[in-house]
Coordinates of C-alpha atoms in Angstrom, one line a residue:
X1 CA 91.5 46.2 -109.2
X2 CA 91.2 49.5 -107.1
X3 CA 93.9 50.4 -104.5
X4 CA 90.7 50.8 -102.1
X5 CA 90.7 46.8 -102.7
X6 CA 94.7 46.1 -102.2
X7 CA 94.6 45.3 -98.6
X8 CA 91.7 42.7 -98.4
X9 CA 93.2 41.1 -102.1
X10 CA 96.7 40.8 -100.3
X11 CA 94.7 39.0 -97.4
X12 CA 93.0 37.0 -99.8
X13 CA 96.0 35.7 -101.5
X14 CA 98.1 34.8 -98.0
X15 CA 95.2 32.5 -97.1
X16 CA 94.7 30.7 -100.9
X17 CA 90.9 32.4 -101.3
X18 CA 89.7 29.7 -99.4
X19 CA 86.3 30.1 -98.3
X20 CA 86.5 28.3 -94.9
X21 CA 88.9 30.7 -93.8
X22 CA 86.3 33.3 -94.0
X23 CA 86.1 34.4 -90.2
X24 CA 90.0 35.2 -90.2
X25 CA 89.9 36.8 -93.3
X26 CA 87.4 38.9 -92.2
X27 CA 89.6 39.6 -88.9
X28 CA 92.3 40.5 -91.1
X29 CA 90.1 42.7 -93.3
X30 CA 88.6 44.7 -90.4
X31 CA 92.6 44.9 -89.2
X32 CA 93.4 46.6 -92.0
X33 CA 90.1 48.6 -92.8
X34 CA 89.0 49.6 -88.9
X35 CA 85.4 48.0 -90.2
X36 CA 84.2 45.8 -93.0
X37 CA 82.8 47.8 -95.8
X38 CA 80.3 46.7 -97.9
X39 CA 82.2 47.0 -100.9
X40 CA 84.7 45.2 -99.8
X41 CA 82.9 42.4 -98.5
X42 CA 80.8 42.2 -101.8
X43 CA 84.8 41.6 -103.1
X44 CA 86.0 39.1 -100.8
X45 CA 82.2 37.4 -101.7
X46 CA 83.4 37.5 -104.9
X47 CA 86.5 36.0 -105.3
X48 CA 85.9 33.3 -102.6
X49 CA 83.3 32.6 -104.8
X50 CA 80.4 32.6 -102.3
X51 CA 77.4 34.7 -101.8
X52 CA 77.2 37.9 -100.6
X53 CA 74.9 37.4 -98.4
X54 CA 77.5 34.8 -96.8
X55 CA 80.1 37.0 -96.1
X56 CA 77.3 39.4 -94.4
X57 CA 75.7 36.9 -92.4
X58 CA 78.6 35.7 -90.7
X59 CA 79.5 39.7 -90.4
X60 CA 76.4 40.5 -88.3
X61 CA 76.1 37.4 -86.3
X62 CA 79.9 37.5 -84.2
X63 CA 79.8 41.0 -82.0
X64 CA 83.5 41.2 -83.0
X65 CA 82.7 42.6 -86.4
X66 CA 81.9 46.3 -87.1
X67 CA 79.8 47.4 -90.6
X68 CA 80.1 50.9 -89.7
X69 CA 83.5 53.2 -89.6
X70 CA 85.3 52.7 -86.2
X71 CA 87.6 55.2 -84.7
X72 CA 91.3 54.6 -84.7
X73 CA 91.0 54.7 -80.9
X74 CA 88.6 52.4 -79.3
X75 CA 87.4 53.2 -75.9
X76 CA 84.8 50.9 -73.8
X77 CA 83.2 51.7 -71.0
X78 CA 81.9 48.2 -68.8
X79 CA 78.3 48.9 -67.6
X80 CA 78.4 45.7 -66.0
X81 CA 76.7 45.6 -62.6
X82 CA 79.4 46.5 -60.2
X83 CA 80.8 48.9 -62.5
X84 CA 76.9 50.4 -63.0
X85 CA 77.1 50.6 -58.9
X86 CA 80.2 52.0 -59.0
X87 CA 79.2 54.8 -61.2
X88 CA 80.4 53.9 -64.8
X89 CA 77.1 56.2 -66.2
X90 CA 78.8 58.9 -65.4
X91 CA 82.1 57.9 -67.0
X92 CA 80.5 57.4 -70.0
X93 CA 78.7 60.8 -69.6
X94 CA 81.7 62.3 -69.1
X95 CA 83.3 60.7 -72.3
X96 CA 80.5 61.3 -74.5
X97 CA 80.7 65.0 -73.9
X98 CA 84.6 65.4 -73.6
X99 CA 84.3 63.6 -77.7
X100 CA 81.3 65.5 -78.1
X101 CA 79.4 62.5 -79.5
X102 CA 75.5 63.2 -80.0
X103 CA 73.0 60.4 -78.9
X104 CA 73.2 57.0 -81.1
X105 CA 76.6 58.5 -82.1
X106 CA 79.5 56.1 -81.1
X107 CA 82.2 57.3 -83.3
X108 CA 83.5 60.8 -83.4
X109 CA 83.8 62.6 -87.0
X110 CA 87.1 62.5 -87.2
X111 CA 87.0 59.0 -86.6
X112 CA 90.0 59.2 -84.1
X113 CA 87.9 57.8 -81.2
X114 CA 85.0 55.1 -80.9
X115 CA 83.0 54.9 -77.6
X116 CA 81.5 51.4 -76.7
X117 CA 79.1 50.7 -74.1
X118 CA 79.9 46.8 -72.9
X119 CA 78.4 44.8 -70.6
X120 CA 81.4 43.2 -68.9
X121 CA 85.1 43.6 -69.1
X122 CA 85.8 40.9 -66.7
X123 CA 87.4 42.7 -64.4
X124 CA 85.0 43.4 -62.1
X125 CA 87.6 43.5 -58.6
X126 CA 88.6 47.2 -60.2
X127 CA 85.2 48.6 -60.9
X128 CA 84.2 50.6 -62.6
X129 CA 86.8 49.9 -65.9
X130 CA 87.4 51.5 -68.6
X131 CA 89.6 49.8 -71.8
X132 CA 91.4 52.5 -73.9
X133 CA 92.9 50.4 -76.8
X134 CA 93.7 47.2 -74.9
X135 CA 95.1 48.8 -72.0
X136 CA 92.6 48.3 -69.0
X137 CA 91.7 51.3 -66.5
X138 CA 90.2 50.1 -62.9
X139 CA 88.7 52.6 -60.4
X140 CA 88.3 55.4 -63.1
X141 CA 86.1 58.3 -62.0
X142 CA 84.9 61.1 -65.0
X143 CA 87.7 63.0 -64.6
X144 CA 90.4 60.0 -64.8
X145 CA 88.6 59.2 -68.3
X146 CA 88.9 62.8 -69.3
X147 CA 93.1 62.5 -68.5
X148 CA 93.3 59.2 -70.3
X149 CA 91.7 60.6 -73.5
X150 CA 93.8 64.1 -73.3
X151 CA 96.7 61.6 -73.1
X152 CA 95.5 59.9 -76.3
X153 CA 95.0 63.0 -78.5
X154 CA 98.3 64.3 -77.0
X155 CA 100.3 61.4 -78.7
X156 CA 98.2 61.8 -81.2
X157 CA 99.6 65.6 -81.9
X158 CA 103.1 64.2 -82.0

């Protein structure tokens, strides 16, 4: 076995490869991975002795689950209603150019940062909101999501 493979064997092994633990061995997978790669579903498939196509179905159905690289820093941006009418386009204008991501691109090449586009953050009362790894952000304006990524790539440089 490959060391590429360690982390979602290890995972394997601390929930007995069963197969109806599949969802939170996935969650732990994409833990440790930042996405699910196909190679490394195609192994979990494996040794839980189940189909590939399984392991990707349940994959692509729950939102929670990424199939492509995610940055280490996960930024979303609610374009909910009252954070649309509060002007969260241009916050996510203003953070697609500061990460200089291209259209369709969500993830930046150095895969330090991921944008995502959601529909509601549930926090509506502090439109519009922005979520920089967990931590919630109400009233932001362009240049308050500008700050809180320089802040990011700051601690980062440490």
């Amino acid at each position: 076995m490959s060391d590429r493979f360690a982390p979602a064997a290890q995972i394997l092994k601390e929930n007995n490869y069963d197969s109806a633990k599949l969802i939170p061995i996935l969650q732990k997978v994409q833990d440790a991975y930042h996405f699910l790669p196909e190679d490394v579903m195609r192994y979990i498939a494996n040794e839980l002795k189940i189909s590939p196509a399984k392991v990707f179905g349940v994959a692509t159905f729950f939102a929670h689950f990424a199939i492509t690289p995610k940055g280490k820093h996960i930024i979303r941006v609610c374009n909910g209603t009252a954070c649309h009418v509060k002007g969260s386009a241009g916050i996510i204008d203003a953070v697609k150019k500061k990460l200089k991501l291209k259209d369709g691109q969500e993830t930046t090449e150095d895969l330090l940062f991921t944008l995502e586009c959601v529909s509601c953050l549930g926090a509506c009362g502090l439109a519009p909101v922005m979520v920089v790894d967990e931590v919630v952000h109400g009233q932001v304006t362009p240049a308050k999501a500008e700050e809180l990524i320089d802040e990011v790539i700051k601690a980062e440089a440490k």
